[in-house]
Coordinates of C-alpha atoms and ligand atoms in Angstrom, one line a residue:
X1 CA 21.6 28.5 32.5
X2 CA 23.8 25.5 32.0
X3 CA 26.7 27.7 30.9
X4 CA 26.3 30.0 34.0
X5 CA 26.4 27.0 36.3
X6 CA 29.5 25.7 34.4
X7 CA 31.3 29.0 35.2
X8 CA 30.4 28.7 38.9
X9 CA 31.4 25.0 39.0
X10 CA 34.8 25.8 37.4
X11 CA 35.4 28.6 39.9
X12 CA 34.4 26.3 42.7
X13 CA 36.7 23.5 41.5
X14 CA 39.7 26.0 41.4
X15 CA 38.7 27.2 44.9
X16 CA 38.5 23.6 46.2
X17 CA 41.9 22.8 44.7
X18 CA 43.4 25.9 46.2
X19 CA 42.0 25.0 49.6
X20 CA 43.5 21.5 49.3
X21 CA 46.8 22.9 48.4
X22 CA 46.6 25.3 51.3
X23 CA 45.9 22.4 53.7
X24 CA 48.7 20.3 52.4
X25 CA 51.1 23.1 51.6
X26 CA 53.8 21.8 54.1
X27 CA 53.9 18.5 52.1
X28 CA 53.9 20.1 48.7
X29 CA 56.6 22.2 47.0
X30 CA 55.2 25.5 45.8
X31 CA 56.3 24.6 42.3
X32 CA 54.2 21.5 42.3
X33 CA 50.9 23.4 42.6
X34 CA 50.4 23.1 38.8
X35 CA 50.1 19.4 39.2
X36 CA 46.8 19.9 40.9
X37 CA 45.6 22.9 38.9
X38 CA 46.1 21.2 35.5
X39 CA 43.7 18.3 36.2
X40 CA 41.2 20.9 37.4
X41 CA 41.5 22.7 34.0
X42 CA 41.2 19.3 32.2
X43 CA 38.1 18.5 34.2
X44 CA 36.5 21.9 33.4
X45 CA 37.3 21.5 29.7
X46 CA 35.8 18.0 29.5
X47 CA 32.8 18.8 31.7
X48 CA 31.8 22.3 30.7
X49 CA 33.7 23.4 27.6
X50 CA 36.5 25.6 26.3
X51 CA 35.5 28.9 27.8
X52 CA 35.1 27.6 31.3
X53 CA 38.4 25.7 31.1
X54 CA 40.2 28.9 30.1
X55 CA 38.5 30.7 33.0
X56 CA 39.7 28.0 35.3
X57 CA 43.3 28.2 33.9
X58 CA 43.4 32.0 34.4
X59 CA 41.9 31.7 37.9
X60 CA 44.4 28.9 38.8
X61 CA 47.2 31.1 37.6
X62 CA 46.2 34.0 39.9
X63 CA 45.5 31.7 42.9
X64 CA 48.8 30.0 42.6
X65 CA 50.6 33.3 42.4
X66 CA 48.5 34.9 45.2
X67 CA 48.5 32.1 47.7
X68 CA 51.7 30.1 47.2
X69 CA 54.4 32.2 45.4
X70 CA 56.5 34.6 47.5
X71 CA 55.7 37.3 48.4
X72 CA 52.4 35.7 49.4
X73 CA 49.0 37.5 49.2
X74 CA 50.2 39.8 46.4
X75 CA 50.2 39.2 42.7
X76 CA 53.9 40.3 42.5
X77 CA 56.5 37.6 41.7
X78 CA 60.1 38.3 42.5
X79 CA 61.8 35.1 41.5
X80 CA 62.2 34.9 37.7
X81 CA 62.0 31.1 37.9
X82 CA 58.5 31.4 39.5
X83 CA 57.5 33.8 36.7
X84 CA 58.6 31.2 34.2
X85 CA 56.7 28.4 36.0
X86 CA 53.6 30.5 36.0
X87 CA 53.7 31.2 32.3
X88 CA 54.6 27.7 31.4
X89 CA 51.6 26.5 33.5
X90 CA 49.3 29.0 31.8
X91 CA 50.4 27.9 28.3
X92 CA 50.1 24.2 29.3
X93 CA 46.6 24.9 30.8
X94 CA 45.4 26.7 27.7
X95 CA 46.7 23.9 25.4
X96 CA 45.1 21.3 27.7
X97 CA 41.8 23.2 27.6
X98 CA 41.8 23.6 23.9
X99 CA 42.6 19.9 23.2
X100 CA 40.3 18.4 25.7
X101 CA 37.4 20.7 24.8
X102 CA 37.9 19.7 21.1
X103 CA 37.7 16.0 22.1
X104 CA 34.6 16.8 24.1
X105 CA 33.0 18.5 21.1
X106 CA 33.9 15.5 18.9
X107 CA 32.5 13.1 21.4
X108 CA 29.3 15.1 21.5
X109 CA 29.1 15.2 17.7
X110 CA 29.7 11.5 17.5
X111 CA 26.9 11.0 20.1
X112 CA 24.5 13.1 18.0
X113 CA 25.5 11.2 14.8
X114 CA 25.0 7.9 16.6
X115 CA 21.5 9.0 17.8
X116 CA 20.7 10.1 14.3
X117 CA 21.9 6.8 12.8
X118 CA 20.1 4.7 15.3
X119 CA 16.9 6.8 14.8
X120 CA 17.2 6.3 11.0
X121 CA 17.9 2.6 11.5
X122 CA 14.8 2.2 13.7
X123 CA 12.8 4.2 11.2
X124 CA 14.0 2.2 8.2
X125 CA 13.5 -1.1 10.1
X126 CA 9.9 -0.2 10.9
X127 CA 9.3 0.8 7.3
X128 CA 11.0 -2.2 5.7
X129 CA 8.9 -4.4 7.9
X130 CA 6.0 -3.3 5.8
X131 CA 5.7 -5.2 2.5
X132 CA 2.5 -3.6 1.4
X133 CA 3.2 -0.3 -0.4
X134 CA 0.0 1.1 1.0
X135 CA 1.2 0.6 4.5
X136 CA 4.8 1.9 4.1
X137 CA 3.8 5.6 3.9
X138 CA 1.6 5.5 7.1
X139 CA 4.5 3.6 8.8
X140 CA 6.9 6.3 7.7
X141 CA 4.6 9.1 8.9
X142 CA 4.1 7.5 12.3
X143 CA 7.9 7.1 12.6
X144 CA 8.3 10.8 12.1
X145 CA 5.5 11.7 14.5
X146 CA 6.9 9.5 17.3
X147 CA 10.6 10.2 16.8
X148 CA 10.2 14.0 16.4
X149 CA 7.2 14.2 18.7
X150 CA 5.5 16.1 15.9
X151 CA 1.8 17.0 16.0
X152 CA 1.2 15.3 12.6
X153 CA 2.8 14.0 9.5
X154 CA 0.9 13.9 6.2
X155 CA 2.1 12.7 2.8
X156 CA 0.2 14.2 -0.1
X157 CA 0.2 13.6 -3.8
X158 CA -1.4 15.3 -6.7
X159 CA -4.9 13.8 -7.4
X160 CA -7.8 14.7 -9.6
X161 CA -8.0 18.3 -10.8
X162 CA -4.5 19.0 -9.5
X163 CA -5.7 19.1 -5.9
X164 CA -3.3 17.6 -3.3
X165 CA -4.7 14.5 -1.8
X166 CA -3.4 12.9 1.4
X167 CA -2.2 9.4 0.9
X168 CA -1.0 8.9 4.5
X169 CA -1.8 11.0 7.5
X170 CA -0.9 10.3 11.1
X171 CA -1.9 12.7 13.9
X172 CA -0.6 12.6 17.5
X173 CA -4.1 13.2 19.0
X174 CA -7.6 12.1 18.1
X175 CA -9.3 15.5 18.0
X176 CA -11.2 16.8 14.9
X177 CA -8.6 18.0 12.3
X178 CA -10.9 19.1 9.5
X179 CA -9.7 22.7 9.5
X180 CA -6.0 21.9 9.7
X181 CA -6.4 19.2 7.1
X182 CA -7.7 21.6 4.6
X183 CA -5.0 24.2 5.5
X184 CA -2.4 21.5 4.9
X185 CA -3.9 20.7 1.5
X186 CA -3.8 24.4 0.5
X187 CA -0.2 24.9 1.7
X188 CA 0.9 21.7 0.1
X189 CA -0.6 22.9 -3.2
X190 CA 1.5 26.1 -2.9
X191 CA 4.6 24.1 -2.1
X192 CA 3.9 21.7 -5.0
X193 CA 3.3 24.4 -7.6
X194 CA 6.4 26.5 -6.5
X195 CA 8.5 23.4 -5.8
X196 CA 9.8 25.2 -2.6
X197 CA 9.9 24.0 0.9
X198 CA 8.4 25.7 4.0
X199 CA 10.0 25.6 7.4
X200 CA 13.6 24.9 6.3
X201 CA 15.1 27.7 4.4
X202 CA 13.8 31.0 2.9
X203 CA 10.1 30.4 2.4
X204 CA 8.3 33.4 3.9
X205 CA 7.3 34.9 0.5
X206 CA 5.7 31.6 -0.6
X207 CA 4.1 31.4 2.8
X208 CA 2.8 34.9 2.7
X209 CA 1.4 34.4 -0.8
X210 CA -0.3 31.2 0.2
X211 CA -1.7 32.9 3.3
X212 CA -2.9 36.0 1.4
X213 CA -4.1 34.5 -1.9
X214 CA -5.2 30.9 -1.2
X215 CA -8.5 30.0 0.3
X216 CA -7.8 29.1 3.9
X217 CA -10.7 28.3 6.3
X218 CA -11.7 31.4 8.2
X219 CA -11.3 29.6 11.6
X220 CA -7.6 29.0 11.0
X221 CA -5.3 31.1 13.1
X222 CA -2.8 32.4 10.5
X223 CA -0.2 33.2 13.2
X224 CA 0.1 29.5 14.0
X225 CA 3.4 27.8 13.2
X226 CA 2.7 26.1 9.8
X227 CA 5.3 23.4 10.4
X228 CA 7.4 21.9 7.7
X229 CA 6.5 21.2 4.0
X230 CA 9.0 19.3 1.9
X231 CA 8.5 18.8 -1.9
X232 CA 9.2 15.2 -2.7
X233 CA 11.3 14.4 -5.8
X234 CA 12.1 11.1 -7.3
X235 CA 14.0 10.6 -10.6
X236 CA 14.1 14.4 -10.9
X237 CA 10.3 14.5 -10.9
X238 CA 8.1 16.2 -8.3
X239 CA 5.9 13.4 -6.9
X240 CA 4.3 14.9 -3.8
X241 CA 4.7 16.8 -0.6
X242 CA 5.5 15.7 2.9
X243 CA 4.2 17.8 5.8
X244 CA 5.3 17.6 9.4
X245 CA 3.2 19.6 11.9
X246 CA 5.1 21.5 14.7
X247 CA 5.8 20.0 18.0
X248 CA 3.2 21.2 20.5
X249 CA 4.1 21.2 24.2
X250 CA 2.0 22.4 27.2
X251 CA 4.0 25.2 28.8
X252 CA 3.3 27.8 31.5
X253 CA 1.5 30.1 29.1
X254 CA -0.6 27.3 27.5
X255 CA 0.3 25.4 24.4
X256 CA 3.7 26.3 22.9
X257 CA 5.3 25.0 19.7
X258 CA 9.0 24.1 19.9
X259 CA 11.5 24.1 17.0
X260 CA 12.8 20.8 15.7
X261 CA 16.5 20.1 16.4
X262 CA 18.9 19.9 13.5
X263 CA 19.0 16.1 13.9
X264 CA 15.2 15.9 13.7
X265 CA 15.2 18.1 10.6
X266 CA 17.9 15.9 9.0
X267 CA 15.8 12.9 9.9
X268 CA 12.7 14.4 8.3
X269 CA 14.7 15.2 5.1
X270 CA 16.1 11.6 5.0
X271 CA 12.7 10.0 5.5
X272 CA 11.1 12.4 3.0
X273 CA 13.5 10.8 0.4
X274 CA 12.1 7.4 1.4
X275 CA 8.6 8.8 1.0
X276 CA 9.4 10.1 -2.5
X277 CA 10.7 6.7 -3.6
X278 CA 7.6 5.0 -2.3
X279 CA 5.3 7.5 -3.9
X280 CA 7.1 7.3 -7.2
X281 CA 6.9 3.5 -7.0
X282 CA 3.2 3.7 -6.2
X283 CA 2.6 6.1 -9.1
X284 CA 4.4 3.7 -11.4
X285 CA 2.5 0.7 -10.3
X286 CA -0.8 2.6 -10.6
X287 CA 0.1 3.6 -14.1
X288 CA 1.1 -0.1 -14.9
X289 CA -2.2 -1.3 -13.4
X290 CA -4.1 1.3 -15.5
X291 CA -2.2 0.3 -18.7
X292 CA -2.9 -3.3 -17.8
X293 CA -6.6 -2.6 -17.3
X294 CA -6.7 -0.7 -20.7
X295 CA -4.9 -3.6 -22.4
X296 CA -7.3 -6.1 -20.9
X297 CA -10.3 -3.9 -21.9
X298 CA -8.8 -3.8 -25.4
X299 CA -8.4 -7.5 -25.6
X300 CA -12.0 -8.0 -24.3
X301 CA -13.3 -5.5 -26.9
X302 CA -11.5 -7.4 -29.6
X303 CA -12.9 -10.7 -28.3
X304 CA -16.4 -9.3 -28.0
X305 CA -16.2 -7.9 -31.5
X306 CA -15.0 -11.1 -33.0
X307 CA -17.7 -13.0 -31.1
X308 CA -20.4 -10.6 -32.2
X309 CA -19.2 -10.8 -35.8
X310 CA -19.4 -14.6 -35.8
X311 CA -22.2 -15.5 -33.5
X312 CA -24.6 -12.7 -34.2
X313 CA -24.0 -12.3 -37.9
X314 CA -24.5 -15.9 -39.0
X315 CA -27.9 -16.4 -37.3
X316 CA -29.0 -12.9 -38.6
X317 CA -27.8 -13.8 -42.1
X318 CA -29.7 -17.1 -42.0
X319 CA -32.9 -15.3 -40.7
X320 CA -32.5 -12.6 -43.4
X321 CA -32.2 -15.2 -46.2
X322 CA -35.1 -17.3 -45.0
X323 CA -37.3 -14.2 -44.4
X324 CA -36.4 -12.7 -47.8
X325 CA -37.2 -16.0 -49.5
X326 CA -40.6 -16.2 -47.7
X327 CA -41.5 -12.7 -48.8
X328 CA -40.9 -13.3 -52.5
X329 CA -44.4 -13.6 -54.0
X330 CA -43.2 -15.4 -57.1
X331 CA -41.2 -18.0 -55.2
X332 CA -42.4 -21.4 -55.6
X333 CA -42.4 -22.9 -52.1
X334 CA -43.9 -26.2 -51.2
X335 CA -45.2 -26.4 -47.7
X336 CA -42.2 -28.5 -46.5
X337 CA -39.7 -25.8 -47.7
X338 CA -41.9 -23.1 -46.1
X339 CA -42.0 -25.0 -42.8
X340 CA -38.2 -25.6 -42.9
X341 CA -37.6 -21.9 -43.5
X342 CA -39.9 -20.9 -40.7
X343 CA -38.2 -23.5 -38.4
X344 CA -34.8 -22.1 -39.4
X345 CA -35.9 -18.6 -38.5
X346 CA -37.2 -19.9 -35.1
X347 CA -34.0 -21.8 -34.3
X348 CA -31.7 -19.0 -35.3
X349 CA -33.8 -16.4 -33.4
X350 CA -33.6 -18.7 -30.3
X351 CA -29.8 -18.8 -30.7
X352 CA -29.6 -15.1 -31.0
X353 CA -31.8 -14.7 -27.9
X354 CA -29.6 -17.2 -26.1
X355 CA -26.4 -15.3 -26.9
X356 CA -27.9 -11.9 -26.0
X357 CA -29.4 -13.3 -22.8
X358 CA -26.1 -14.9 -21.7
X359 CA -24.3 -11.6 -22.4
X360 CA -26.8 -9.6 -20.4
X361 CA -26.9 -12.1 -17.5
X362 CA -23.1 -12.0 -17.3
X363 CA -22.9 -8.2 -17.3
X364 CA -25.6 -8.1 -14.6
X365 CA -23.8 -10.7 -12.5
X366 CA -20.4 -9.1 -12.9
X367 CA -21.7 -5.6 -12.3
X368 CA -23.3 -6.8 -9.0
X369 CA -26.8 -6.0 -10.4
X370 CA -28.0 -9.6 -10.1
X371 CA -27.3 -10.8 -6.6
X372 CA -28.6 -14.3 -5.8
X373 CA -32.1 -14.3 -4.4
X374 CA -31.5 -17.3 -2.2
X375 CA -34.2 -19.7 -0.9
X376 CA -34.4 -23.3 0.1
X377 CA -34.5 -25.4 -3.1
X378 CA -34.5 -29.0 -4.0
X379 CA -31.7 -29.9 -6.6
X380 CA -33.9 -32.7 -8.0
X381 CA -36.6 -30.2 -8.8
X382 CA -34.1 -27.8 -10.5
X383 CA -32.7 -30.7 -12.6
X384 CA -36.3 -31.7 -13.6
X385 CA -37.2 -28.2 -14.7
X386 CA -34.0 -27.8 -16.8
X387 CA -34.4 -31.1 -18.5
X388 CA -38.0 -30.3 -19.2
X389 CA -36.8 -27.1 -21.1
X390 CA -34.2 -29.0 -23.2
X391 CA -37.0 -30.8 -25.1
X392 CA -35.1 -31.6 -28.3
X393 CA -32.3 -33.6 -26.7
X394 CA -33.7 -34.4 -23.3
X395 CA -33.7 -38.1 -24.1
X396 CA -29.9 -38.1 -24.3
X397 CA -29.6 -37.1 -20.7
X398 CA -29.4 -39.8 -18.0
X399 CA -29.9 -38.5 -14.5
X400 CA -28.9 -40.0 -11.2
X401 CA -30.2 -37.6 -8.5
X402 CA -31.1 -39.3 -5.2
X403 CA -34.4 -38.3 -3.5
X404 CA -32.9 -37.7 -0.2
X405 CA -30.6 -34.8 -1.2
X406 CA -30.6 -32.0 1.4
X407 CA -32.3 -28.8 0.5
X408 CA -29.8 -26.0 -0.4
X409 CA -30.3 -22.3 -0.1
X410 CA -29.7 -21.0 -3.6
X411 CA -31.2 -18.8 -6.3
X412 CA -33.4 -21.2 -8.3
X413 CA -33.2 -19.3 -11.6
X414 CA -29.4 -18.8 -11.4
X415 CA -28.7 -22.5 -10.7
X416 CA -31.0 -23.4 -13.5
X417 CA -28.9 -21.2 -15.8
X418 CA -25.7 -23.1 -14.7
X419 CA -27.2 -26.5 -15.3
X420 CA -28.7 -25.4 -18.6
X421 CA -25.3 -24.1 -19.8
X422 CA -23.4 -27.2 -18.7
X423 CA -25.9 -29.6 -20.2
X424 CA -26.1 -27.6 -23.5
X425 CA -22.3 -27.7 -23.7
X426 CA -22.2 -31.5 -23.0
X427 CA -24.8 -32.1 -25.7
X428 CA -23.3 -29.9 -28.3
X429 CA -19.6 -30.9 -27.8
X430 CA -20.4 -34.7 -28.0
X431 CA -21.8 -37.0 -30.6
X432 CA -25.5 -37.0 -31.1
X433 CA -25.7 -40.7 -30.4
X434 CA -23.8 -40.5 -27.1
X435 CA -25.3 -39.9 -23.7
X436 CA -24.8 -37.2 -21.1
X437 CA -24.8 -38.3 -17.5
X438 CA -26.1 -35.9 -14.8
X439 CA -25.6 -36.9 -11.2
X440 CA -25.9 -35.1 -7.9
X441 CA -24.8 -36.2 -4.4
X442 CA -24.2 -34.9 -0.9
X443 CA -20.5 -33.9 -0.5
X444 CA -18.1 -31.7 1.5
X445 CA -15.7 -29.2 0.0
X446 CA -13.0 -26.9 1.3
X447 CA -14.3 -23.4 0.7
X448 CA -11.8 -20.6 1.7
X449 CA -10.1 -22.9 4.2
X450 CA -13.3 -24.1 5.8
X451 CA -14.8 -27.6 5.1
X452 CA -18.5 -27.2 4.4
X453 CA -21.1 -29.7 3.4
X454 CA -23.4 -29.3 0.4
X455 CA -24.4 -30.8 -2.9
X456 CA -22.1 -31.7 -5.8
X457 CA -23.5 -31.9 -9.3
X458 CA -21.6 -33.6 -12.2
X459 CA -22.3 -33.3 -15.9
X460 CA -20.3 -35.9 -17.8
X461 CA -20.2 -36.4 -21.6
X462 CA -18.5 -38.7 -24.1
X463 CA -17.1 -36.0 -26.3
X464 CA -13.5 -35.1 -27.2
X465 CA -12.8 -33.7 -23.8
X466 CA -11.0 -30.5 -22.9
X467 CA -7.7 -29.7 -24.5
X468 CA -5.1 -30.3 -21.8
X469 CA -4.0 -27.0 -20.3
X470 CA -7.4 -25.3 -20.9
X471 CA -9.1 -26.6 -17.8
X472 CA -9.2 -23.2 -16.1
X473 CA -9.0 -21.0 -19.2
X474 CA -12.3 -22.2 -20.5
X475 CA -14.0 -20.3 -17.6
X476 CA -12.5 -17.0 -18.9
X477 CA -14.7 -14.6 -20.7
X478 CA -15.0 -15.1 -24.5
X479 CA -12.5 -18.0 -24.4
X480 CA -13.2 -20.8 -26.8
X481 CA -11.2 -24.0 -26.7
X482 CA -8.5 -24.5 -29.3
X483 CA -10.5 -27.3 -30.9
X484 CA -13.7 -25.3 -31.2
X485 CA -12.5 -21.9 -32.1
X486 CA -12.9 -22.5 -35.9
X487 CA -15.2 -25.4 -35.7
X488 CA -18.8 -25.6 -37.0
X489 CA -20.1 -25.8 -33.4
X490 CA -21.3 -22.4 -32.5
X491 CA -20.3 -20.7 -29.3
X492 CA -19.5 -17.4 -27.6
X493 CA -17.2 -18.3 -24.8
X494 CA -19.6 -16.8 -22.3
X495 CA -21.5 -19.8 -20.9
X496 CA -18.9 -21.2 -18.6
X497 CA -18.0 -17.6 -17.4
X498 CA -21.6 -17.2 -16.4
X499 CA -21.6 -20.5 -14.6
X500 CA -18.5 -19.6 -12.7
X501 CA -19.9 -16.2 -11.7
X502 CA -23.1 -17.8 -10.4
X503 CA -21.4 -20.5 -8.4
X504 CA -18.9 -18.1 -6.9
X505 CA -21.7 -15.8 -5.9
X506 CA -23.1 -18.8 -4.0
X507 CA -19.7 -19.3 -2.3
X508 CA -19.4 -22.6 -4.2
X509 CA -16.8 -24.0 -6.5
X510 CA -16.8 -25.2 -10.2
X511 CA -14.2 -27.1 -12.1
X512 CA -13.7 -29.2 -15.2
X513 CA -11.6 -32.2 -16.0
X514 CA -11.2 -35.0 -18.5
X515 CA -11.7 -38.6 -17.6
X516 CA -10.3 -41.7 -19.2
X517 CA -11.7 -44.6 -17.2
X518 CA -11.2 -46.9 -20.1
X519 CA -9.8 -46.3 -23.6
X520 CA -13.2 -46.7 -25.1
X521 CA -14.8 -44.1 -22.9
X522 CA -13.4 -40.6 -23.0
X523 CA -14.9 -37.2 -22.4
X524 CA -15.1 -34.3 -20.0
X525 CA -16.8 -33.9 -16.6
X526 CA -17.9 -30.5 -15.3
X527 CA -18.7 -30.4 -11.6
X528 CA -19.9 -27.8 -9.3
X529 CA -20.4 -27.7 -5.5
X530 CA -22.9 -25.6 -3.6
X531 CA -22.9 -25.2 0.1
X532 CA -26.1 -26.0 1.9
X533 CA -26.8 -22.5 3.4
Ligands
ADP1 P1 -19.0 -21.8 -25.8 O1 -19.5 -23.2 -25.6 O2 -20.1 -20.9 -26.2 O3 -17.8 -21.7 -26.7 P2 -18.4 -21.8 -23.0 O4 -18.0 -20.8 -22.1 O5 -19.7 -22.6 -22.7 O6 -18.6 -21.2 -24.4 O7 -17.3 -22.9 -23.2 C1 -16.0 -22.4 -23.4 C2 -15.1 -23.5 -24.1 O8 -15.0 -24.6 -23.2 C3 -15.8 -24.0 -25.3 O9 -15.5 -23.2 -26.4 C4 -15.2 -25.4 -25.4 O10 -13.9 -25.3 -26.1 C5 -14.9 -25.8 -24.0 N1 -16.0 -26.7 -23.5 C6 -17.1 -26.4 -22.8 N2 -17.8 -27.4 -22.5 C7 -17.2 -28.5 -23.1 C8 -17.4 -29.9 -23.1 N3 -18.5 -30.4 -22.6 N4 -16.5 -30.6 -23.7 C9 -15.4 -30.1 -24.3 N5 -15.1 -28.8 -24.3 C10 -16.0 -28.0 -23.7

């Protein structure tokens, strides 16, 4: 259409030039006609292309001869100088047409390249604006959809049981895509297993095989343009598939799909390389996270095993010895020894129960199976109950809990557990003749950037304190302080982890520090804050 109108415009330009020459012929020498015809040829070459320019040159040649060279109104030329002028004009016009159409073509190519580069630049800018790897692929897919006006762009990677799973999908409309989604997955599987693209080169055999042998939904119209599928390679490994749905336009005969231009195809290929790198990076970081999780699970297993071997074996051994002794009929036990053995069994059994309970409570808390059952509670009442249960050493605890503390909405049993663990630690890690001070007060705390009011509880002892640098580590699972790892003081490294899990479940905070008010008085203070509601 454009080419046909180009021919007409070229003929029209020559006709107009001839008319002008005709009007001003008295002022122009017949040999100067070429001065007007050459710019016309140049115009046609730049505006319409080589063919039209040659057409204009030939037409000018005949018009000049017919209208202006004697004998006029015939194509005969009698003067050999005129014949020479005509042919020189024709050669000059053809050379002009050739050169200027080449320049035109180069300009057009440069424009296409510039468009391509600016599109790529926009795309990579939009993608690099995303730091989060999970958002780069959707950003990339939406760039392809918007730049190529594609109906969809989906990035897939191999998931469980070798099925292709979409990791990013962007659709140009919001209708239901369930059928197409499963078609894309099936075709992506074929592309992945054959490592062949669809929609670029020779892929009909793959497409036919996929259409015939793979399970496509019955509702799918198999004559539909499947779009483009590109296998994604990174570091010479196949990491996924990028699919771009065809461009769908509404035409006179309903919806029509239109082919992507070469520039758009190049853009898709370039962005698919980006997608491959991102997918490979994601796979690597997933593998690293998996390896890290395995390593941590291994470390935990080792810690659990060593804890079990220390903390469960020694009380069990003590119980076994005492029980075996009691069972020996010939053993000569006075009543004091018998009582001591029975008390030993009782204490060791309590220790065992404590260890097992702590472990179970921690696993329930961390597994989300023990959510706090919150109700309005009085901290003074919780403190009273806990101290009441620590019968043996309760007299070492000095409390300072005001009566007018506000009620707080917490799980009574869980907060008892926290207090019990902190008090037991303070008692066991300090001298038997030293006191443990427990105080509570109204306070405010910055919780997740918001200042909230609540109650702060402190448990302070006069023991050796926490080894500097271990203030946060001691809250980690199975961690025992440097000083206590091989000491005679029993421990599992679970108590503080449990305390932290409970306090965090109440949206509170817990921390530990040493204090050195005066050189005579050292020790550690464990504090936790619970918001009112
Ligand atoms: P456990 O006491 O069974 O070892 P915890 O989780 O309760 O486990 O405590 C972890 C570690 O924190 C302890 O091993 C100890 O090193 C340190 N710790 C806890 N409480 C105190 C305290 N009151 N004074 C000094 N160190 C403490």
